[in-house]
PDB file of C-alpha atoms and ligand atoms in Angstrom:
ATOM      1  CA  UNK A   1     106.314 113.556  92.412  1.00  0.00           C
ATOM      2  CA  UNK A   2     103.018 112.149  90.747  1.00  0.00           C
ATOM      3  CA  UNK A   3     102.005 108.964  92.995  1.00  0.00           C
ATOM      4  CA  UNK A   4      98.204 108.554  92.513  1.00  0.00           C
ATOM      5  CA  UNK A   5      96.281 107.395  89.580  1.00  0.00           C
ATOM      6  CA  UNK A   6      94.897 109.335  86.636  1.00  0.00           C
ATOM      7  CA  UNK A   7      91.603 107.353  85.227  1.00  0.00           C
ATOM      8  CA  UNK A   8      89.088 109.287  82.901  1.00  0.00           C
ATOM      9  CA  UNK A   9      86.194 108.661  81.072  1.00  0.00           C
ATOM     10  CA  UNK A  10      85.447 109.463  77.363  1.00  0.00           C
ATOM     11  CA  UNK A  11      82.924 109.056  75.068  1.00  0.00           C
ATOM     12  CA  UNK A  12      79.305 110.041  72.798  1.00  0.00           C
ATOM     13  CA  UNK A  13      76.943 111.674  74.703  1.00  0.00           C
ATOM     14  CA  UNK A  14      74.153 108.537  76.355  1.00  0.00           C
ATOM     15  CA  UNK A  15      77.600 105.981  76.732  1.00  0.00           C
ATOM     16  CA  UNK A  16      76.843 105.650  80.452  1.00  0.00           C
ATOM     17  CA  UNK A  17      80.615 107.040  81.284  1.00  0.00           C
ATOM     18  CA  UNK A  18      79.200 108.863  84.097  1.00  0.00           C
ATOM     19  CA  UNK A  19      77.016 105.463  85.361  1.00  0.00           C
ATOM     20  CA  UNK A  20      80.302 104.193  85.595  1.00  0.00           C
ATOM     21  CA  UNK A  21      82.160 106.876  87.140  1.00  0.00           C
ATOM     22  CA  UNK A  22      80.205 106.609  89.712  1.00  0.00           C
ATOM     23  CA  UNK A  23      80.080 102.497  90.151  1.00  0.00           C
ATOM     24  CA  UNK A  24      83.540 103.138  90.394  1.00  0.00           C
ATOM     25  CA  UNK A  25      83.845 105.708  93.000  1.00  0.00           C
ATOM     26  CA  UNK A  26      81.254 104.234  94.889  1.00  0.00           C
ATOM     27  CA  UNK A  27      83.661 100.748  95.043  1.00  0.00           C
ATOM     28  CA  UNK A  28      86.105 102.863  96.098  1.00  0.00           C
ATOM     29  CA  UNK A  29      84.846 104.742  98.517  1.00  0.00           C
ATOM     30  CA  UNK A  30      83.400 101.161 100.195  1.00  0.00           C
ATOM     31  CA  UNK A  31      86.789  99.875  99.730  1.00  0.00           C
ATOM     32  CA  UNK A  32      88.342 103.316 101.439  1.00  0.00           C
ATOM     33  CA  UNK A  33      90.298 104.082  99.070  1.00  0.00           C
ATOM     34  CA  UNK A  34      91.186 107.236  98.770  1.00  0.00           C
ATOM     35  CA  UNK A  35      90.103 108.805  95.797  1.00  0.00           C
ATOM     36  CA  UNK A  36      88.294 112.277  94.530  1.00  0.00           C
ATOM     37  CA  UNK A  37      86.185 112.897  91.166  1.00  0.00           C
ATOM     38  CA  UNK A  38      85.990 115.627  88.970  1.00  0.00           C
ATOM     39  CA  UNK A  39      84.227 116.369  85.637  1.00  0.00           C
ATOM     40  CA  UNK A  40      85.089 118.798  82.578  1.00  0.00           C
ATOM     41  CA  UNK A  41      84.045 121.062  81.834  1.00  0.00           C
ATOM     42  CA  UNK A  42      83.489 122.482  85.422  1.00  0.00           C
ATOM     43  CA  UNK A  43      85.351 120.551  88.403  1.00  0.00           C
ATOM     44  CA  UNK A  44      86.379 124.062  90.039  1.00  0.00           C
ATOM     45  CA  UNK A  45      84.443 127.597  90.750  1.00  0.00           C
ATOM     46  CA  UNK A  46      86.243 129.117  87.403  1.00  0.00           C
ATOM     47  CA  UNK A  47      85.716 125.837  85.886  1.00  0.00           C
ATOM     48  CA  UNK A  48      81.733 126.001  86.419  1.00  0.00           C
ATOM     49  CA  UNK A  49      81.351 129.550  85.423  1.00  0.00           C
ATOM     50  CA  UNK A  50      83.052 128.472  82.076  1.00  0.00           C
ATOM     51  CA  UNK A  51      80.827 125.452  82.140  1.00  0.00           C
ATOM     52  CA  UNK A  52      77.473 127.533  81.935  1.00  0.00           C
ATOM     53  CA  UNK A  53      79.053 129.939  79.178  1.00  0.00           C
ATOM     54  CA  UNK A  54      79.564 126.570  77.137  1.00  0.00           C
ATOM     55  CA  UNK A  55      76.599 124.916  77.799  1.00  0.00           C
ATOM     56  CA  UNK A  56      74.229 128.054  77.637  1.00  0.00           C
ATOM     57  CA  UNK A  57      71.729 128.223  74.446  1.00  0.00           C
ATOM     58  CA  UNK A  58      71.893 131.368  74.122  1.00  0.00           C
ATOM     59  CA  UNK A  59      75.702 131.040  73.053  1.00  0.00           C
ATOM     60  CA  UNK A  60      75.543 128.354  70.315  1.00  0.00           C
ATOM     61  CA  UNK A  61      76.962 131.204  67.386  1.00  0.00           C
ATOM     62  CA  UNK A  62      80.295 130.940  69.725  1.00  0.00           C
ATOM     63  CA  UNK A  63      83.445 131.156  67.392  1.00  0.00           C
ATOM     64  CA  UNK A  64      85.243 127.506  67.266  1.00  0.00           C
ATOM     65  CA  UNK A  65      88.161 128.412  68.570  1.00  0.00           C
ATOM     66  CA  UNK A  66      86.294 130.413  71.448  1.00  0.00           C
ATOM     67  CA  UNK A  67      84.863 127.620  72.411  1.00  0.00           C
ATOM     68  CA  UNK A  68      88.068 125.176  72.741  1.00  0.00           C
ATOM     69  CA  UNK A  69      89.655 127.830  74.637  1.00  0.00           C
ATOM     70  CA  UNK A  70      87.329 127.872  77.211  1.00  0.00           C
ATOM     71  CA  UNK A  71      87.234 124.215  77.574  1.00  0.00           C
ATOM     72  CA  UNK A  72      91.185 124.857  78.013  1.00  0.00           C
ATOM     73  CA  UNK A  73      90.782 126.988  80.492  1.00  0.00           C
ATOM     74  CA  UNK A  74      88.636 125.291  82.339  1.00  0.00           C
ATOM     75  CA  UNK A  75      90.570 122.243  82.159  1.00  0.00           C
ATOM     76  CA  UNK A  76      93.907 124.511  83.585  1.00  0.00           C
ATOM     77  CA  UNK A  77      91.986 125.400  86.428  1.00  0.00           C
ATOM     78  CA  UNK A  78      90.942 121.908  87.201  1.00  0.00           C
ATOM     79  CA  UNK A  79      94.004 120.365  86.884  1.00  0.00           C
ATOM     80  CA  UNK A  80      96.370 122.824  89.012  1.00  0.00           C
ATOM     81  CA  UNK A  81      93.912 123.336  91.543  1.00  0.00           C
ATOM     82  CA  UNK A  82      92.319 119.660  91.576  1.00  0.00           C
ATOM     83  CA  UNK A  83      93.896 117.067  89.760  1.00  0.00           C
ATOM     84  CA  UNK A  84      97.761 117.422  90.116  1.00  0.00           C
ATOM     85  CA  UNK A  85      96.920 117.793  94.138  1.00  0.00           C
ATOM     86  CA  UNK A  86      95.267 114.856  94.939  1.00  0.00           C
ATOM     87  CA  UNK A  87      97.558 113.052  92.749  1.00  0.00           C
ATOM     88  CA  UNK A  88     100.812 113.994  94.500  1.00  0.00           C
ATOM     89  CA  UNK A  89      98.895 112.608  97.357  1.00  0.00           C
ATOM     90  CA  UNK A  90      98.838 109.704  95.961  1.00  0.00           C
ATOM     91  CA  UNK A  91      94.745 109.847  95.322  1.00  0.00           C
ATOM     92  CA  UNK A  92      92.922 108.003  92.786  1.00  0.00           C
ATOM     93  CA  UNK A  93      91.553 110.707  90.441  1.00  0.00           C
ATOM     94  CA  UNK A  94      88.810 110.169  88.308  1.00  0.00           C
ATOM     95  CA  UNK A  95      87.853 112.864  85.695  1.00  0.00           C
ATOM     96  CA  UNK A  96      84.334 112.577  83.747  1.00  0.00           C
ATOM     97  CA  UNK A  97      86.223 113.800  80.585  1.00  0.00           C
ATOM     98  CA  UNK A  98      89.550 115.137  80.133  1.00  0.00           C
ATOM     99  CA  UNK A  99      91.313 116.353  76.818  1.00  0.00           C
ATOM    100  CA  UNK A 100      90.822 113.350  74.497  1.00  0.00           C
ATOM    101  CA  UNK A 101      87.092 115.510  74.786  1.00  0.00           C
ATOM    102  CA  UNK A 102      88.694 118.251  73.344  1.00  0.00           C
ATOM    103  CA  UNK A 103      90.867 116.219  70.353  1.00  0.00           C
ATOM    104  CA  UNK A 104      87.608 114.191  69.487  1.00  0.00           C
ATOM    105  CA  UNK A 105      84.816 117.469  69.619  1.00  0.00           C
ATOM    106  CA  UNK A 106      86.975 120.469  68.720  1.00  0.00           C
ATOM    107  CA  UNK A 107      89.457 118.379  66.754  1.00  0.00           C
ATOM    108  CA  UNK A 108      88.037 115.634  64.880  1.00  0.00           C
ATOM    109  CA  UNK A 109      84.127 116.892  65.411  1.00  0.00           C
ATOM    110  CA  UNK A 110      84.570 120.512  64.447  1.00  0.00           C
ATOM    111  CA  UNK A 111      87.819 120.390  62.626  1.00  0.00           C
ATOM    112  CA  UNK A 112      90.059 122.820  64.509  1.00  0.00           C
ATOM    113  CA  UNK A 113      93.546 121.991  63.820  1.00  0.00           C
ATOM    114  CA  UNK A 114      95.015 118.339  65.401  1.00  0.00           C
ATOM    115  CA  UNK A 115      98.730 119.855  65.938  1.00  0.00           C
ATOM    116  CA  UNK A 116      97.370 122.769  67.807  1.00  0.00           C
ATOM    117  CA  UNK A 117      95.708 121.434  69.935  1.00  0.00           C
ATOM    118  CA  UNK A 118      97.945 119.008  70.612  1.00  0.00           C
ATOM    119  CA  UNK A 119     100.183 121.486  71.673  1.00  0.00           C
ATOM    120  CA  UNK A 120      97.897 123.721  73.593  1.00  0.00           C
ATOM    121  CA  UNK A 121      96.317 120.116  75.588  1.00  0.00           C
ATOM    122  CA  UNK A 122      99.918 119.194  76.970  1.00  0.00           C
ATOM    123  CA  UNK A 123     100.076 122.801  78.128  1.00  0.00           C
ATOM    124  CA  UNK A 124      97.414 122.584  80.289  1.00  0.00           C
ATOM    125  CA  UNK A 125      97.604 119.189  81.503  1.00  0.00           C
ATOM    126  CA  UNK A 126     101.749 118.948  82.007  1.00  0.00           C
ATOM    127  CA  UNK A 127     102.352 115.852  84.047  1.00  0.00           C
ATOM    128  CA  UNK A 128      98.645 115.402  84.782  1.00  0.00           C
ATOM    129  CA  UNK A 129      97.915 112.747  81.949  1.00  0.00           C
ATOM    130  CA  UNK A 130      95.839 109.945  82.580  1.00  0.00           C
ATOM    131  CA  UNK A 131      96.602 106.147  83.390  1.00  0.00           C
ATOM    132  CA  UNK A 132      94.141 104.652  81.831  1.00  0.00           C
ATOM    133  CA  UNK A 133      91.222 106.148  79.201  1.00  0.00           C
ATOM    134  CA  UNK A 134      88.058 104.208  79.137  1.00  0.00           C
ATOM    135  CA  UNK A 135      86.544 105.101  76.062  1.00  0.00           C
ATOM    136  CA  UNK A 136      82.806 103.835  76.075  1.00  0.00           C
ATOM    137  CA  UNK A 137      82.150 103.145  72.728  1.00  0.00           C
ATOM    138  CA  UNK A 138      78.322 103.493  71.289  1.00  0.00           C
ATOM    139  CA  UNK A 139      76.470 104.420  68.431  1.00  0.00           C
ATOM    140  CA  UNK A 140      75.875 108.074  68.316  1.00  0.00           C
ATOM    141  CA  UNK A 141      72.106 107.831  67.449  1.00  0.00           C
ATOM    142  CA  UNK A 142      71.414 104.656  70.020  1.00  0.00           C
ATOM    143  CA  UNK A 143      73.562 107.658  72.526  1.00  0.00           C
ATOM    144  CA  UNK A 144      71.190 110.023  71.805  1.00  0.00           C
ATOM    145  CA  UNK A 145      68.087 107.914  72.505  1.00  0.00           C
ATOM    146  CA  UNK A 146      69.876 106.912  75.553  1.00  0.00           C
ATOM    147  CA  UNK A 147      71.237 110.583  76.946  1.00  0.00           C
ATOM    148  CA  UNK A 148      69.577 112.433  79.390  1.00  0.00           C
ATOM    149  CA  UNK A 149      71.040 115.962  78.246  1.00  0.00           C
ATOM    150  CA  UNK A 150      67.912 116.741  76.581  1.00  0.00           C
ATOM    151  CA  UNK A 151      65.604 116.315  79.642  1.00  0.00           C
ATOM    152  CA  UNK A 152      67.519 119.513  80.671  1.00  0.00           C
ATOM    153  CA  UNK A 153      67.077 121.781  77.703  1.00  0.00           C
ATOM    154  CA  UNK A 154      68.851 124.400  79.086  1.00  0.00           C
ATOM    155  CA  UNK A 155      72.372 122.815  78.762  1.00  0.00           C
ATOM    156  CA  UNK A 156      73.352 121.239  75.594  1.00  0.00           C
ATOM    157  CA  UNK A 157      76.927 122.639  74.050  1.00  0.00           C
ATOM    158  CA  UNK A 158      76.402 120.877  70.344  1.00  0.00           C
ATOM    159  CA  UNK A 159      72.068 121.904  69.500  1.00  0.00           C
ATOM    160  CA  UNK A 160      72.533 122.314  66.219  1.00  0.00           C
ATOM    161  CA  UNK A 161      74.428 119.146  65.921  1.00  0.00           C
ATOM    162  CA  UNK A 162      72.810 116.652  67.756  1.00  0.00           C
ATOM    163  CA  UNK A 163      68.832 117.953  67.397  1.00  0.00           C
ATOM    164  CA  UNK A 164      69.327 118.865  63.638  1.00  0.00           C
ATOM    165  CA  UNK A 165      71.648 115.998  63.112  1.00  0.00           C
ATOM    166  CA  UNK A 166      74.274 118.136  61.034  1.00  0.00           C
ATOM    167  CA  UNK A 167      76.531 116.744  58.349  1.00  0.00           C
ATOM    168  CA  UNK A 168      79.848 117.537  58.198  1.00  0.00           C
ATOM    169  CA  UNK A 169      81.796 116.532  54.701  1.00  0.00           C
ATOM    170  CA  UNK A 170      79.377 113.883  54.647  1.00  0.00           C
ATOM    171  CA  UNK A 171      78.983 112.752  58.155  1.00  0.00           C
ATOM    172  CA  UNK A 172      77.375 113.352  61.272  1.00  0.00           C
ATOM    173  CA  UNK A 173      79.453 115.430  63.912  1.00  0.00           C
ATOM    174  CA  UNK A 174      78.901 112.521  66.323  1.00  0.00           C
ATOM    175  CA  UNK A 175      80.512 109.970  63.888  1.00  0.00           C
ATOM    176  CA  UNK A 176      83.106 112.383  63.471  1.00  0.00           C
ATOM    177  CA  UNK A 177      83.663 112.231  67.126  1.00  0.00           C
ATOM    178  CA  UNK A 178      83.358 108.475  67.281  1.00  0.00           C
ATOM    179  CA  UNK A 179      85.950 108.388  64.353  1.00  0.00           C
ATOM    180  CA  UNK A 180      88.494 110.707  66.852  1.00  0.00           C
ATOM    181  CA  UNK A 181      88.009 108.597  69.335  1.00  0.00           C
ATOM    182  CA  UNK A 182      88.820 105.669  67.066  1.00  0.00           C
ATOM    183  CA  UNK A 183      91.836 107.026  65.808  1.00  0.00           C
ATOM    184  CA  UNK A 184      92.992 107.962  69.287  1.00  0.00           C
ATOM    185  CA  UNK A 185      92.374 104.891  70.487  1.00  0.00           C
ATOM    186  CA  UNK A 186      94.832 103.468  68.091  1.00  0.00           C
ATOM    187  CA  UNK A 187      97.579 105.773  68.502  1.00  0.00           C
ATOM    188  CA  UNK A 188      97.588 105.196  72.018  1.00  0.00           C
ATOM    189  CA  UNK A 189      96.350 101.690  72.822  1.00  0.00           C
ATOM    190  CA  UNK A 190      98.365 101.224  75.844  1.00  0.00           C
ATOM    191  CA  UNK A 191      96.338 103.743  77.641  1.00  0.00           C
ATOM    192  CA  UNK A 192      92.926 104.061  75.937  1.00  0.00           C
ATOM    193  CA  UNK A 193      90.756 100.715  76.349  1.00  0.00           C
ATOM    194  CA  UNK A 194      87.724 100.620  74.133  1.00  0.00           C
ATOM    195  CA  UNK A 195      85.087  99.925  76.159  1.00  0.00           C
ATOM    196  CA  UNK A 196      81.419  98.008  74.327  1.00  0.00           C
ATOM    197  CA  UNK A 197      78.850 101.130  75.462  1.00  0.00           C
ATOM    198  CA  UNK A 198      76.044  98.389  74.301  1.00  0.00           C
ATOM    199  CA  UNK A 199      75.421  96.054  77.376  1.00  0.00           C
ATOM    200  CA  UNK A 200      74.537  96.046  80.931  1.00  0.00           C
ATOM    201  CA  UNK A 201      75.618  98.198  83.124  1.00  0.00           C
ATOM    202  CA  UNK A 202      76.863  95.621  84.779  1.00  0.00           C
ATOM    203  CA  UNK A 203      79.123  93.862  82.204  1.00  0.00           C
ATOM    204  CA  UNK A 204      80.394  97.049  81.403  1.00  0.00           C
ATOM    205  CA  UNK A 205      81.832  97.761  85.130  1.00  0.00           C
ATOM    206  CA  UNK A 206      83.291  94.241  85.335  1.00  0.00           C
ATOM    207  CA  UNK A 207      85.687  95.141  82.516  1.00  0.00           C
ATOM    208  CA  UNK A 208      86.666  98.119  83.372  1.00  0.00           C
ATOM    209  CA  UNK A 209      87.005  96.569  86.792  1.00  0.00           C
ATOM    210  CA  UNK A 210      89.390  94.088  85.562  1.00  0.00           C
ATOM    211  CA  UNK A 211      91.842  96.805  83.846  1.00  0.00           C
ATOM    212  CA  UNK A 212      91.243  98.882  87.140  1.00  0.00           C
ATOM    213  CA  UNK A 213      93.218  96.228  89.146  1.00  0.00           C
ATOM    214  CA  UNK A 214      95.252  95.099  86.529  1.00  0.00           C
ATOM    215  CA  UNK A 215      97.152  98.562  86.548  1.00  0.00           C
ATOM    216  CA  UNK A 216      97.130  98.662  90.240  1.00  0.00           C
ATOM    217  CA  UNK A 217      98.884  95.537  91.079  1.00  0.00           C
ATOM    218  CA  UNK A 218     101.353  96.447  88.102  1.00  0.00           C
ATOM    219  CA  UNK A 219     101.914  99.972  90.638  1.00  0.00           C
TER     220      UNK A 219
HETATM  221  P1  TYD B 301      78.036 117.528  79.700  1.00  0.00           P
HETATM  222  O1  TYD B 301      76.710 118.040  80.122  1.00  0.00           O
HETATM  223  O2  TYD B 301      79.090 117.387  80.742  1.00  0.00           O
HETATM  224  O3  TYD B 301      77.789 116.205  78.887  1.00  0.00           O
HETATM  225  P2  TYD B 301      78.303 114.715  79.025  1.00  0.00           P
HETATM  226  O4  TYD B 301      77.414 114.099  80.065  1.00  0.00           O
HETATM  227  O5  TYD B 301      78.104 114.150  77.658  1.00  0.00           O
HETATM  228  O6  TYD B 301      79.744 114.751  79.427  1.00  0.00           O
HETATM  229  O7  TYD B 301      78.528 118.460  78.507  1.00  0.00           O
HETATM  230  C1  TYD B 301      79.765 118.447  78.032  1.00  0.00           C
HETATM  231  C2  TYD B 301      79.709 118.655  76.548  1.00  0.00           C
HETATM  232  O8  TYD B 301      80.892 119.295  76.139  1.00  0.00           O
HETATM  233  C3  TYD B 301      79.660 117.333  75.787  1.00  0.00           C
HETATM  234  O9  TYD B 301      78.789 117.448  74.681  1.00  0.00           O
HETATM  235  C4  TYD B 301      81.081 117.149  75.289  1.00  0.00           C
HETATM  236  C5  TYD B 301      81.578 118.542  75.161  1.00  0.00           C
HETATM  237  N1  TYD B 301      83.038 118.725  75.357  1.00  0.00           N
HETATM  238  C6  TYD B 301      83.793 119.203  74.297  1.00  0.00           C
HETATM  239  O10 TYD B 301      83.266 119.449  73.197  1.00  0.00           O
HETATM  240  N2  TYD B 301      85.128 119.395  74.483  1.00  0.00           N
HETATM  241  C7  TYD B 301      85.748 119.175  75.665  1.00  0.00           C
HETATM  242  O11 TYD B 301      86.972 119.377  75.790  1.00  0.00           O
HETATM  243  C8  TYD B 301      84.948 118.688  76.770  1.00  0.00           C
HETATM  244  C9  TYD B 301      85.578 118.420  78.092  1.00  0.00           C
HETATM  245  C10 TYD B 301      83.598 118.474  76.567  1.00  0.00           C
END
């Protein structure tokens, strides 16, 4: 039986999702409340080796499909080994993305088939899906500015997309993204919130905050 709650973070790259992640752990953990926090890709030993094959350089010619299998698999091993657990404890989990990552970047951003991996996402996750979705919403180049994957060369997944600002059909892969997240946002309102990216730290963790305890006095 799944008692806990499933929160997760989505969003561009510079949205502050992981800024608030960690407000929100950190409110937990003063509250004692018991809670873990993962991150995708990565969250488990199998999980980070994938992680440095996907954000390694010197693998940017990786084969689409390659590369949403591997955030799969990663996300597998992260949810039987860390996710579902703490959950049937009745944990709070919270997940620095989770597979709306892989519908808005593989799906929407790079075009791999929606169906599919629908399908292939609910075999992974099973009962593991999330409670509520903050989806910090910003402008991909005012991300960019903002994001601090660049001050670590070494690890960006999308260089070719982000540095040399690809178009795809027209648009940027990051407004591609944006649009996925968009359209999932609509499709499943009750769970995804649209979050304003552009404010204050501070503003931003009061409303998420607010749906926080919302959903747990509803529990
Ligand atoms: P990371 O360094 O964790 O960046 P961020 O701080 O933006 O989360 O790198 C993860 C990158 O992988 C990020 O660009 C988003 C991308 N990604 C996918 O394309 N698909 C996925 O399923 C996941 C989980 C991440």
């Amino acid at each position: 039986m799944r008692k806990g709650l499933f929160i997760t973070f989505e969003g561009l790259e510079g949205c502050g999702k992981t800024t608030q992640a960690k407000m929100l752990y950190n409110l937990l953990n003063k509250k004692g409340i018991p809670f873990i926090f993962t991150k995708e890709p990565g969250g488990t030993k199998i999980g980070q080796k994938i992680r440095k094959i996907l954000l390694d350089q010197k693998n940017d010619s990786m084969d689409y499909k390659a590369e949403m299998l591997l955030f799969l698999a990663s996300r597998a091993e992260n949810v039987r080994l860390i996710i579902l657990p703490a959950l049937e404890e009745g944990k709070i989990v919270i997940s620095d993305r989770f597979y709306d990552s892989t519908t808005a970047y593989q799906g929407y951003g790079r075009g791999i088939d929606l169906k599919i991996i629908k399908h292939l996402n609910a075999l992974v996750v099973g009962k593991a899906i999330p409670d509520i979705t903050f989806f910090l919403d910003i402008e991909p180049q005012e991300g960019l500015k903002r994001s601090t994957a660049f001050s670590n060369s070494r690890e960006i997944r999308f260089e070719e997309e982000f540095v040399n600002k690809k178009i795809i059909d027209g648009k940027l892969f990051l407004e591609r993204v944006r649009d996925g997240y968009y359209k999932l946002s609509q499709e499943e309102s009750g769970r995804i919130k649209v979050i304003d990216a552009n404010r204050s730290k501070e503003e931003i963790f009061k409303d998420i905050i607010k749906i926080v305890n919302k959903k747990m006095a509803i529990r």
